[in-house]
Amino acid sequence: MAVSTELDTVASWLRDARRIVVLTGAGISTESGIPDFRGPQGVWTKNPEAEKTATLHYYVSDPEIRKRAWQNRLRSEMWQAEPNTGHRALADLERKAALDTLVTQNVDGLHQAAGTSPERVIEIHGNVHEVKCLSCSFRGPMPETLERVRAGEEDPRCLDCGGILKSATISFGENLVPADLDRAQRAAQDSDLFLAVGSSLTVYPAAGLPEVALASGARLVVMNAQETPFDRFAAAVVSQQLGDVLPALIERV
Ligand SMILES: [Zn+2]
């Protein structure tokens, strides 16, 4: 099928769907200058030293790893990143069609920044814009803690209990938040159209969501530059650059 015909078809599915669930992965944020961390070609996957700062066991047991992690956070490309045309197109989708839930594997907060309603977004790997204490229930804004690092605290501790602080993301070796995963699975189960965008669909448990949707009879659309293990189950596969093709798709809805 020609690309434009295919987009017209997918747009008509989106228009007619009663419950749309979107899953996004690193691919949607690379055009905002944020590298892929977890995927098969990810920063962490290819660099074991960098991976240590993102692995709970090393982070908890080694103060040097924590110091390095805080320095990395100070320099992170996340703070300057802005939503791109792909994020904005998905925000438009909420206004034009029955978007129920947007599940993201990204921790950058760019969907909310682009205008998707925060209550529709499930960040299954957490969010870099907050810090959490590993000992008590304290959570706070990241900028305040980064200010303490800038002022010379190399390994800032929780002001309530003295516990170890970490960005409010899910590290390797750390469990997902069960309530978030439950909500994502229920949304996938209740969806009639599941749109997977910029995800390699290989990192579980996110990769389990299209499986749940398919098992419940939903139509699956995969938009990703590379092949995914779900392409053969998809009603349509779109592999053009997301920043171009997502606006072209949503415009047609
Ligand atoms: Zn604490």
Coordinates of C-alpha atoms and ligand atoms in Angstrom, one line a residue:
M1 CA 0.0 0.0 0.0
A2 CA 1.2 3.5 -0.7
V3 CA 2.0 5.4 2.5
S4 CA -0.8 8.0 2.2
T5 CA -3.4 5.3 1.6
E6 CA -2.2 3.4 4.5
L7 CA -2.3 6.5 6.7
D8 CA -5.9 7.2 5.6
T9 CA -6.8 3.6 6.6
V10 CA -5.2 3.8 10.0
A11 CA -6.7 7.3 10.6
S12 CA -10.2 5.8 9.9
W13 CA -9.5 3.1 12.5
L14 CA -8.5 5.7 15.0
R15 CA -11.6 7.7 14.2
D16 CA -13.9 4.7 14.7
A17 CA -12.2 3.2 17.8
R18 CA -14.0 3.4 21.1
R19 CA -11.0 3.0 23.3
I20 CA -7.5 3.7 22.1
V21 CA -4.4 2.8 24.0
V22 CA -1.1 4.2 22.9
L23 CA 2.3 2.8 24.1
T24 CA 5.3 4.9 23.4
G25 CA 9.0 4.1 23.7
A26 CA 12.4 5.7 23.2
G27 CA 11.8 6.2 19.5
I28 CA 9.4 9.1 20.0
S29 CA 11.9 11.1 22.1
T30 CA 15.1 10.7 20.1
E31 CA 13.9 13.6 17.9
S32 CA 13.9 15.7 21.1
G33 CA 17.6 14.8 21.6
I34 CA 17.0 12.2 24.2
P35 CA 19.0 9.0 23.6
D36 CA 17.6 5.5 24.0
F37 CA 18.7 4.1 27.3
R38 CA 17.2 0.7 27.7
G39 CA 16.7 -0.7 24.2
P40 CA 18.9 -3.3 22.5
Q41 CA 21.1 -0.4 21.1
G42 CA 20.6 1.7 24.3
V43 CA 23.2 3.8 26.1
W44 CA 23.0 1.6 29.2
T45 CA 22.8 -1.7 27.3
K46 CA 26.0 -0.9 25.4
N47 CA 28.0 0.7 28.2
P48 CA 28.2 -1.5 31.4
E49 CA 29.8 1.3 33.4
A50 CA 26.9 3.6 32.6
E51 CA 24.5 0.8 33.3
K52 CA 25.8 0.5 36.9
T53 CA 24.5 4.0 37.7
A54 CA 21.1 2.7 36.6
T55 CA 21.2 -0.6 38.5
L56 CA 19.7 -0.5 41.9
H57 CA 22.1 -2.9 43.6
Y58 CA 25.2 -0.8 42.6
Y59 CA 23.4 2.4 43.3
V60 CA 22.5 1.4 46.9
S61 CA 25.8 -0.3 47.8
D62 CA 28.4 2.1 46.2
P63 CA 28.6 5.8 47.1
E64 CA 30.9 6.4 44.2
I65 CA 28.2 5.2 41.8
R66 CA 25.7 7.6 43.4
K67 CA 28.1 10.5 43.1
R68 CA 28.6 9.7 39.4
A69 CA 24.8 9.3 38.9
W70 CA 24.2 12.8 40.4
Q71 CA 26.9 14.3 38.2
N72 CA 25.2 12.6 35.2
R73 CA 21.9 14.0 36.2
L74 CA 23.3 17.5 36.5
R75 CA 24.5 17.2 32.8
S76 CA 21.5 15.3 31.5
E77 CA 20.0 16.3 28.1
M78 CA 16.6 15.8 29.7
W79 CA 16.4 19.3 31.2
Q80 CA 16.6 21.1 27.9
A81 CA 14.5 18.7 25.9
E82 CA 11.2 19.9 24.4
P83 CA 8.3 17.9 23.0
N84 CA 8.6 17.3 19.2
T85 CA 6.0 17.1 16.5
G86 CA 5.3 13.4 17.4
H87 CA 4.5 14.2 21.0
R88 CA 2.2 17.1 19.9
A89 CA 0.4 14.9 17.4
L90 CA -0.4 12.4 20.1
A91 CA -1.7 15.3 22.3
D92 CA -4.0 16.2 19.3
L93 CA -5.1 12.6 19.1
E94 CA -6.7 13.0 22.6
R95 CA -8.8 15.9 21.3
K96 CA -9.8 14.2 18.1
A97 CA -10.4 10.6 19.0
A98 CA -11.2 8.3 21.9
L99 CA -7.7 8.1 23.5
D100 CA -8.2 6.3 26.8
T101 CA -4.6 5.8 28.1
L102 CA -1.1 6.6 27.0
V103 CA 1.4 4.3 28.5
T104 CA 5.0 5.4 28.1
Q105 CA 8.3 3.6 28.7
N106 CA 10.0 7.1 28.7
V107 CA 10.9 9.0 31.8
D108 CA 11.2 12.5 30.2
G109 CA 7.7 13.9 30.9
L110 CA 7.4 15.1 27.3
H111 CA 3.9 13.8 26.6
Q112 CA 2.5 15.9 29.5
A113 CA 4.7 18.9 28.3
A114 CA 3.1 18.5 24.8
G115 CA -0.4 18.7 26.3
T116 CA -1.6 15.1 26.9
S117 CA -3.7 15.1 30.0
P118 CA -1.5 13.8 32.9
E119 CA -4.3 11.6 34.2
R120 CA -4.2 9.6 31.0
V121 CA -0.5 9.1 31.1
I122 CA 1.1 6.0 32.8
E123 CA 4.8 6.3 33.2
I124 CA 5.7 2.7 33.8
H125 CA 9.4 3.5 34.2
G126 CA 8.9 6.5 36.4
N127 CA 9.9 10.1 35.8
V128 CA 13.1 12.0 36.0
H129 CA 11.5 15.2 37.2
E130 CA 11.1 13.9 40.8
V131 CA 13.4 12.4 43.3
K132 CA 12.4 9.6 45.7
C133 CA 13.8 8.3 49.0
L134 CA 14.7 4.6 49.0
S135 CA 14.0 4.4 52.7
C136 CA 10.8 6.4 53.4
S137 CA 7.9 7.7 51.2
F138 CA 9.5 11.1 50.5
R139 CA 9.2 12.4 47.0
G140 CA 10.2 15.9 45.9
P141 CA 11.1 17.9 42.8
M142 CA 14.4 17.1 41.1
P143 CA 15.5 20.7 40.7
E144 CA 15.8 21.3 44.4
T145 CA 18.0 18.2 44.9
L146 CA 20.1 19.1 41.8
E147 CA 20.6 22.6 43.5
R148 CA 22.1 20.8 46.6
V149 CA 24.5 18.8 44.3
R150 CA 25.5 22.0 42.6
A151 CA 26.1 23.5 46.1
G152 CA 28.6 20.7 46.9
E153 CA 26.6 17.8 48.3
E154 CA 28.0 14.9 46.2
D155 CA 25.5 12.3 47.5
P156 CA 22.5 14.3 48.8
R157 CA 20.4 12.4 51.4
C158 CA 16.7 12.5 52.3
L159 CA 15.9 15.5 54.4
D160 CA 13.3 13.6 56.3
C161 CA 15.1 10.4 57.2
G162 CA 18.7 10.5 55.9
G163 CA 18.0 7.7 53.3
I164 CA 19.5 7.4 49.8
L165 CA 17.8 9.6 47.2
K166 CA 17.4 8.6 43.6
S167 CA 15.5 10.0 40.6
A168 CA 12.0 8.7 40.6
T169 CA 12.6 6.3 37.7
I170 CA 12.6 2.5 37.7
S171 CA 16.2 1.3 37.8
F172 CA 17.4 -2.1 36.6
G173 CA 16.7 -4.5 39.4
E174 CA 13.9 -2.4 40.7
N175 CA 10.3 -3.5 40.6
L176 CA 7.7 -1.6 38.6
V177 CA 4.9 0.1 40.5
P178 CA 2.3 -2.7 40.6
A179 CA -0.6 -0.2 40.5
D180 CA 0.8 1.4 37.3
L181 CA 1.3 -2.0 35.6
D182 CA -2.1 -3.2 36.6
R183 CA -3.7 0.0 35.2
A184 CA -1.7 -0.4 31.9
Q185 CA -2.7 -4.0 31.6
R186 CA -6.4 -3.3 32.2
A187 CA -6.3 -0.4 29.7
A188 CA -4.7 -2.7 27.1
Q189 CA -7.3 -5.4 27.8
D190 CA -10.2 -3.0 27.4
S191 CA -8.8 -1.3 24.2
D192 CA -10.1 -1.9 20.7
L193 CA -7.2 -0.2 19.1
F194 CA -3.7 -0.4 20.4
L195 CA -1.1 1.9 18.8
A196 CA 2.6 1.1 19.6
V197 CA 4.9 4.1 18.8
G198 CA 8.7 4.1 18.8
S199 CA 9.0 1.0 20.9
S200 CA 11.1 -2.0 20.0
L201 CA 8.5 -4.0 21.9
T202 CA 11.2 -6.2 23.3
V203 CA 11.6 -4.8 26.9
Y204 CA 9.1 -6.5 29.2
P205 CA 6.7 -5.9 30.8
A206 CA 5.8 -3.1 28.3
A207 CA 6.1 -5.6 25.5
G208 CA 3.4 -7.7 27.1
L209 CA 0.8 -4.9 26.6
P210 CA 0.2 -5.4 22.8
E211 CA 0.0 -9.1 23.6
V212 CA -2.8 -8.4 26.1
A213 CA -4.5 -6.1 23.6
L214 CA -4.3 -8.7 20.8
A215 CA -5.7 -11.5 23.0
S216 CA -8.7 -9.3 23.8
G217 CA -9.4 -8.7 20.1
A218 CA -7.9 -5.2 19.7
R219 CA -6.5 -4.0 16.4
L220 CA -2.7 -3.5 16.6
V221 CA -0.9 -0.7 14.8
V222 CA 2.9 -0.6 15.0
M223 CA 4.8 2.6 14.2
N224 CA 8.6 2.0 14.6
A225 CA 11.7 2.6 12.5
Q226 CA 12.9 -1.0 13.1
E227 CA 11.0 -4.3 12.9
T228 CA 9.4 -5.5 16.0
P229 CA 8.4 -9.0 17.1
F230 CA 4.7 -7.9 16.8
D231 CA 4.8 -6.7 13.2
R232 CA 3.3 -10.0 11.9
F233 CA 0.3 -9.6 14.2
A234 CA -0.3 -6.0 13.4
A235 CA -3.1 -4.7 11.1
A236 CA -0.7 -2.0 9.9
V237 CA 3.0 -1.4 10.3
V238 CA 4.4 2.2 9.7
S239 CA 8.1 2.6 9.7
Q240 CA 8.6 6.3 8.5
Q241 CA 10.2 8.9 10.8
L242 CA 7.8 9.5 13.7
G243 CA 8.2 13.3 13.7
D244 CA 6.9 13.4 10.1
V245 CA 4.5 10.5 9.9
L246 CA 2.7 11.0 13.3
P247 CA 1.4 14.5 12.4
A248 CA 0.5 13.3 8.9
L249 CA -1.5 10.5 10.5
I250 CA -3.3 12.5 13.2
E251 CA -4.1 15.3 10.7
R252 CA -6.2 12.7 8.8
V253 CA -8.2 11.6 11.9
Ligands
ZN1 ZN 13.5 9.3 53.5

